[in-house]
């Protein structure tokens, strides 16, 4: 992804404001501000430039889609951060989180069926 396209995406994720868009992009992507700045730097600057990984590009695309659907808010990002922490806390915590997620989605399905 070229840096002009990345900056446009960062501004979009920041509600159209240029100021603070790099900070917002770092928060949405779960990376450090220096990482975002490295992505946005000149590709010819070997000392600063860092290419986005494929996984980072796919995550960014997912976040843009969520934003377009009106689902990317601070509460959602906090939930992602919490789940990320659970992923790092070991298999038992991950199993609990996955079970809670499954129970939550099952309850959502039950509500939909009852409404019909």
PDB file of C-alpha atoms in Angstrom:
ATOM      1  CA  UNK A   1       0.000   0.000   0.000  1.00  0.00           C
ATOM      2  CA  UNK A   2       1.446   3.349  -0.911  1.00  0.00           C
ATOM      3  CA  UNK A   3       1.726   6.068   1.679  1.00  0.00           C
ATOM      4  CA  UNK A   4      -0.781   8.419   0.012  1.00  0.00           C
ATOM      5  CA  UNK A   5      -3.487   5.735   0.120  1.00  0.00           C
ATOM      6  CA  UNK A   6      -2.569   4.874   3.706  1.00  0.00           C
ATOM      7  CA  UNK A   7      -2.823   8.530   4.744  1.00  0.00           C
ATOM      8  CA  UNK A   8      -6.272   8.791   3.101  1.00  0.00           C
ATOM      9  CA  UNK A   9      -7.395   5.743   5.057  1.00  0.00           C
ATOM     10  CA  UNK A  10      -5.940   7.171   8.273  1.00  0.00           C
ATOM     11  CA  UNK A  11      -7.838  10.425   7.749  1.00  0.00           C
ATOM     12  CA  UNK A  12     -11.064   8.516   7.070  1.00  0.00           C
ATOM     13  CA  UNK A  13     -10.639   6.473  10.254  1.00  0.00           C
ATOM     14  CA  UNK A  14     -10.098   9.754  12.099  1.00  0.00           C
ATOM     15  CA  UNK A  15     -13.468  11.137  11.060  1.00  0.00           C
ATOM     16  CA  UNK A  16     -12.009  13.204   8.215  1.00  0.00           C
ATOM     17  CA  UNK A  17      -9.519  15.110  10.369  1.00  0.00           C
ATOM     18  CA  UNK A  18      -5.905  15.153   9.238  1.00  0.00           C
ATOM     19  CA  UNK A  19      -4.617  16.198  12.644  1.00  0.00           C
ATOM     20  CA  UNK A  20      -4.291  13.121  14.844  1.00  0.00           C
ATOM     21  CA  UNK A  21      -4.926  10.666  12.015  1.00  0.00           C
ATOM     22  CA  UNK A  22      -1.632   8.818  12.580  1.00  0.00           C
ATOM     23  CA  UNK A  23      -2.420   8.420  16.281  1.00  0.00           C
ATOM     24  CA  UNK A  24      -5.908   7.129  15.450  1.00  0.00           C
ATOM     25  CA  UNK A  25      -4.500   4.700  12.875  1.00  0.00           C
ATOM     26  CA  UNK A  26      -2.030   3.384  15.452  1.00  0.00           C
ATOM     27  CA  UNK A  27      -4.874   2.881  17.938  1.00  0.00           C
ATOM     28  CA  UNK A  28      -7.132   1.151  15.404  1.00  0.00           C
ATOM     29  CA  UNK A  29      -4.354  -1.131  14.163  1.00  0.00           C
ATOM     30  CA  UNK A  30      -2.949  -1.882  17.622  1.00  0.00           C
ATOM     31  CA  UNK A  31       0.561  -0.778  16.676  1.00  0.00           C
ATOM     32  CA  UNK A  32       2.892   1.909  17.925  1.00  0.00           C
ATOM     33  CA  UNK A  33       2.948   5.425  16.528  1.00  0.00           C
ATOM     34  CA  UNK A  34       6.548   4.943  15.305  1.00  0.00           C
ATOM     35  CA  UNK A  35       5.341   1.942  13.287  1.00  0.00           C
ATOM     36  CA  UNK A  36       2.635   4.033  11.606  1.00  0.00           C
ATOM     37  CA  UNK A  37       5.148   6.796  10.923  1.00  0.00           C
ATOM     38  CA  UNK A  38       7.482   4.216   9.365  1.00  0.00           C
ATOM     39  CA  UNK A  39       4.653   3.005   7.117  1.00  0.00           C
ATOM     40  CA  UNK A  40       3.980   6.600   6.071  1.00  0.00           C
ATOM     41  CA  UNK A  41       7.606   7.543   5.458  1.00  0.00           C
ATOM     42  CA  UNK A  42       9.295   7.780   2.056  1.00  0.00           C
ATOM     43  CA  UNK A  43      10.075   4.294   0.662  1.00  0.00           C
ATOM     44  CA  UNK A  44      13.461   5.606  -0.468  1.00  0.00           C
ATOM     45  CA  UNK A  45      14.398   6.374   3.145  1.00  0.00           C
ATOM     46  CA  UNK A  46      15.823   2.995   4.115  1.00  0.00           C
ATOM     47  CA  UNK A  47      16.490   4.136   7.675  1.00  0.00           C
ATOM     48  CA  UNK A  48      12.854   5.003   8.446  1.00  0.00           C
ATOM     49  CA  UNK A  49      10.582   3.243   5.956  1.00  0.00           C
ATOM     50  CA  UNK A  50       8.853   0.020   6.920  1.00  0.00           C
ATOM     51  CA  UNK A  51       6.579  -1.837   4.532  1.00  0.00           C
ATOM     52  CA  UNK A  52       3.202  -2.988   5.852  1.00  0.00           C
ATOM     53  CA  UNK A  53       2.936  -6.737   6.161  1.00  0.00           C
ATOM     54  CA  UNK A  54       0.156  -8.547   4.334  1.00  0.00           C
ATOM     55  CA  UNK A  55      -1.531  -9.238   7.651  1.00  0.00           C
ATOM     56  CA  UNK A  56      -1.454  -5.544   8.545  1.00  0.00           C
ATOM     57  CA  UNK A  57      -2.950  -4.624   5.169  1.00  0.00           C
ATOM     58  CA  UNK A  58      -5.733  -7.192   5.625  1.00  0.00           C
ATOM     59  CA  UNK A  59      -6.449  -5.930   9.138  1.00  0.00           C
ATOM     60  CA  UNK A  60      -6.561  -2.370   7.821  1.00  0.00           C
ATOM     61  CA  UNK A  61      -9.003  -3.411   5.084  1.00  0.00           C
ATOM     62  CA  UNK A  62     -11.196  -5.084   7.722  1.00  0.00           C
ATOM     63  CA  UNK A  63     -11.144  -1.966   9.886  1.00  0.00           C
ATOM     64  CA  UNK A  64     -12.112   0.238   6.926  1.00  0.00           C
ATOM     65  CA  UNK A  65     -15.043  -2.088   6.171  1.00  0.00           C
ATOM     66  CA  UNK A  66     -16.139  -1.968   9.808  1.00  0.00           C
ATOM     67  CA  UNK A  67     -15.853   1.819   9.746  1.00  0.00           C
ATOM     68  CA  UNK A  68     -17.977   1.955   6.599  1.00  0.00           C
ATOM     69  CA  UNK A  69     -20.646  -0.094   8.358  1.00  0.00           C
ATOM     70  CA  UNK A  70     -20.552   2.236  11.368  1.00  0.00           C
ATOM     71  CA  UNK A  71     -19.165  -0.454  13.664  1.00  0.00           C
ATOM     72  CA  UNK A  72     -15.666   0.902  14.288  1.00  0.00           C
ATOM     73  CA  UNK A  73     -15.961   2.952  17.443  1.00  0.00           C
ATOM     74  CA  UNK A  74     -13.860   3.267  20.575  1.00  0.00           C
ATOM     75  CA  UNK A  75     -15.923   0.605  22.341  1.00  0.00           C
ATOM     76  CA  UNK A  76     -15.250  -1.876  19.536  1.00  0.00           C
ATOM     77  CA  UNK A  77     -11.523  -1.088  19.547  1.00  0.00           C
ATOM     78  CA  UNK A  78     -11.428  -1.570  23.331  1.00  0.00           C
ATOM     79  CA  UNK A  79     -13.122  -4.964  22.873  1.00  0.00           C
ATOM     80  CA  UNK A  80     -10.494  -5.937  20.292  1.00  0.00           C
ATOM     81  CA  UNK A  81      -7.747  -4.860  22.702  1.00  0.00           C
ATOM     82  CA  UNK A  82      -9.318  -6.959  25.463  1.00  0.00           C
ATOM     83  CA  UNK A  83      -9.586 -10.013  23.219  1.00  0.00           C
ATOM     84  CA  UNK A  84      -5.979  -9.496  22.097  1.00  0.00           C
ATOM     85  CA  UNK A  85      -4.937  -9.542  25.740  1.00  0.00           C
ATOM     86  CA  UNK A  86      -6.892 -12.759  26.287  1.00  0.00           C
ATOM     87  CA  UNK A  87      -5.115 -14.348  23.323  1.00  0.00           C
ATOM     88  CA  UNK A  88      -1.834 -13.684  25.084  1.00  0.00           C
ATOM     89  CA  UNK A  89      -2.910 -14.967  28.501  1.00  0.00           C
ATOM     90  CA  UNK A  90      -2.904 -18.647  27.677  1.00  0.00           C
ATOM     91  CA  UNK A  91      -5.134 -21.389  26.447  1.00  0.00           C
ATOM     92  CA  UNK A  92      -7.494 -21.501  29.435  1.00  0.00           C
ATOM     93  CA  UNK A  93      -8.348 -17.791  29.191  1.00  0.00           C
ATOM     94  CA  UNK A  94      -8.700 -18.084  25.425  1.00  0.00           C
ATOM     95  CA  UNK A  95     -11.096 -21.020  25.789  1.00  0.00           C
ATOM     96  CA  UNK A  96     -13.198 -18.992  28.246  1.00  0.00           C
ATOM     97  CA  UNK A  97     -13.272 -16.025  25.870  1.00  0.00           C
ATOM     98  CA  UNK A  98     -14.245 -18.202  22.907  1.00  0.00           C
ATOM     99  CA  UNK A  99     -17.008 -19.862  24.934  1.00  0.00           C
ATOM    100  CA  UNK A 100     -18.333 -16.469  26.014  1.00  0.00           C
ATOM    101  CA  UNK A 101     -18.214 -15.283  22.405  1.00  0.00           C
ATOM    102  CA  UNK A 102     -20.080 -18.388  21.262  1.00  0.00           C
ATOM    103  CA  UNK A 103     -22.682 -17.966  23.995  1.00  0.00           C
ATOM    104  CA  UNK A 104     -23.130 -14.324  23.011  1.00  0.00           C
ATOM    105  CA  UNK A 105     -23.625 -15.163  19.336  1.00  0.00           C
ATOM    106  CA  UNK A 106     -26.011 -17.981  20.259  1.00  0.00           C
ATOM    107  CA  UNK A 107     -28.086 -15.586  22.366  1.00  0.00           C
ATOM    108  CA  UNK A 108     -28.192 -13.146  19.441  1.00  0.00           C
ATOM    109  CA  UNK A 109     -29.506 -15.948  17.242  1.00  0.00           C
ATOM    110  CA  UNK A 110     -32.176 -16.817  19.786  1.00  0.00           C
ATOM    111  CA  UNK A 111     -33.358 -13.217  19.906  1.00  0.00           C
ATOM    112  CA  UNK A 112     -33.659 -13.120  16.114  1.00  0.00           C
ATOM    113  CA  UNK A 113     -35.663 -16.345  16.066  1.00  0.00           C
ATOM    114  CA  UNK A 114     -38.031 -15.068  18.772  1.00  0.00           C
ATOM    115  CA  UNK A 115     -38.669 -11.830  16.881  1.00  0.00           C
ATOM    116  CA  UNK A 116     -39.829 -13.708  13.766  1.00  0.00           C
TER     117      UNK A 116
END
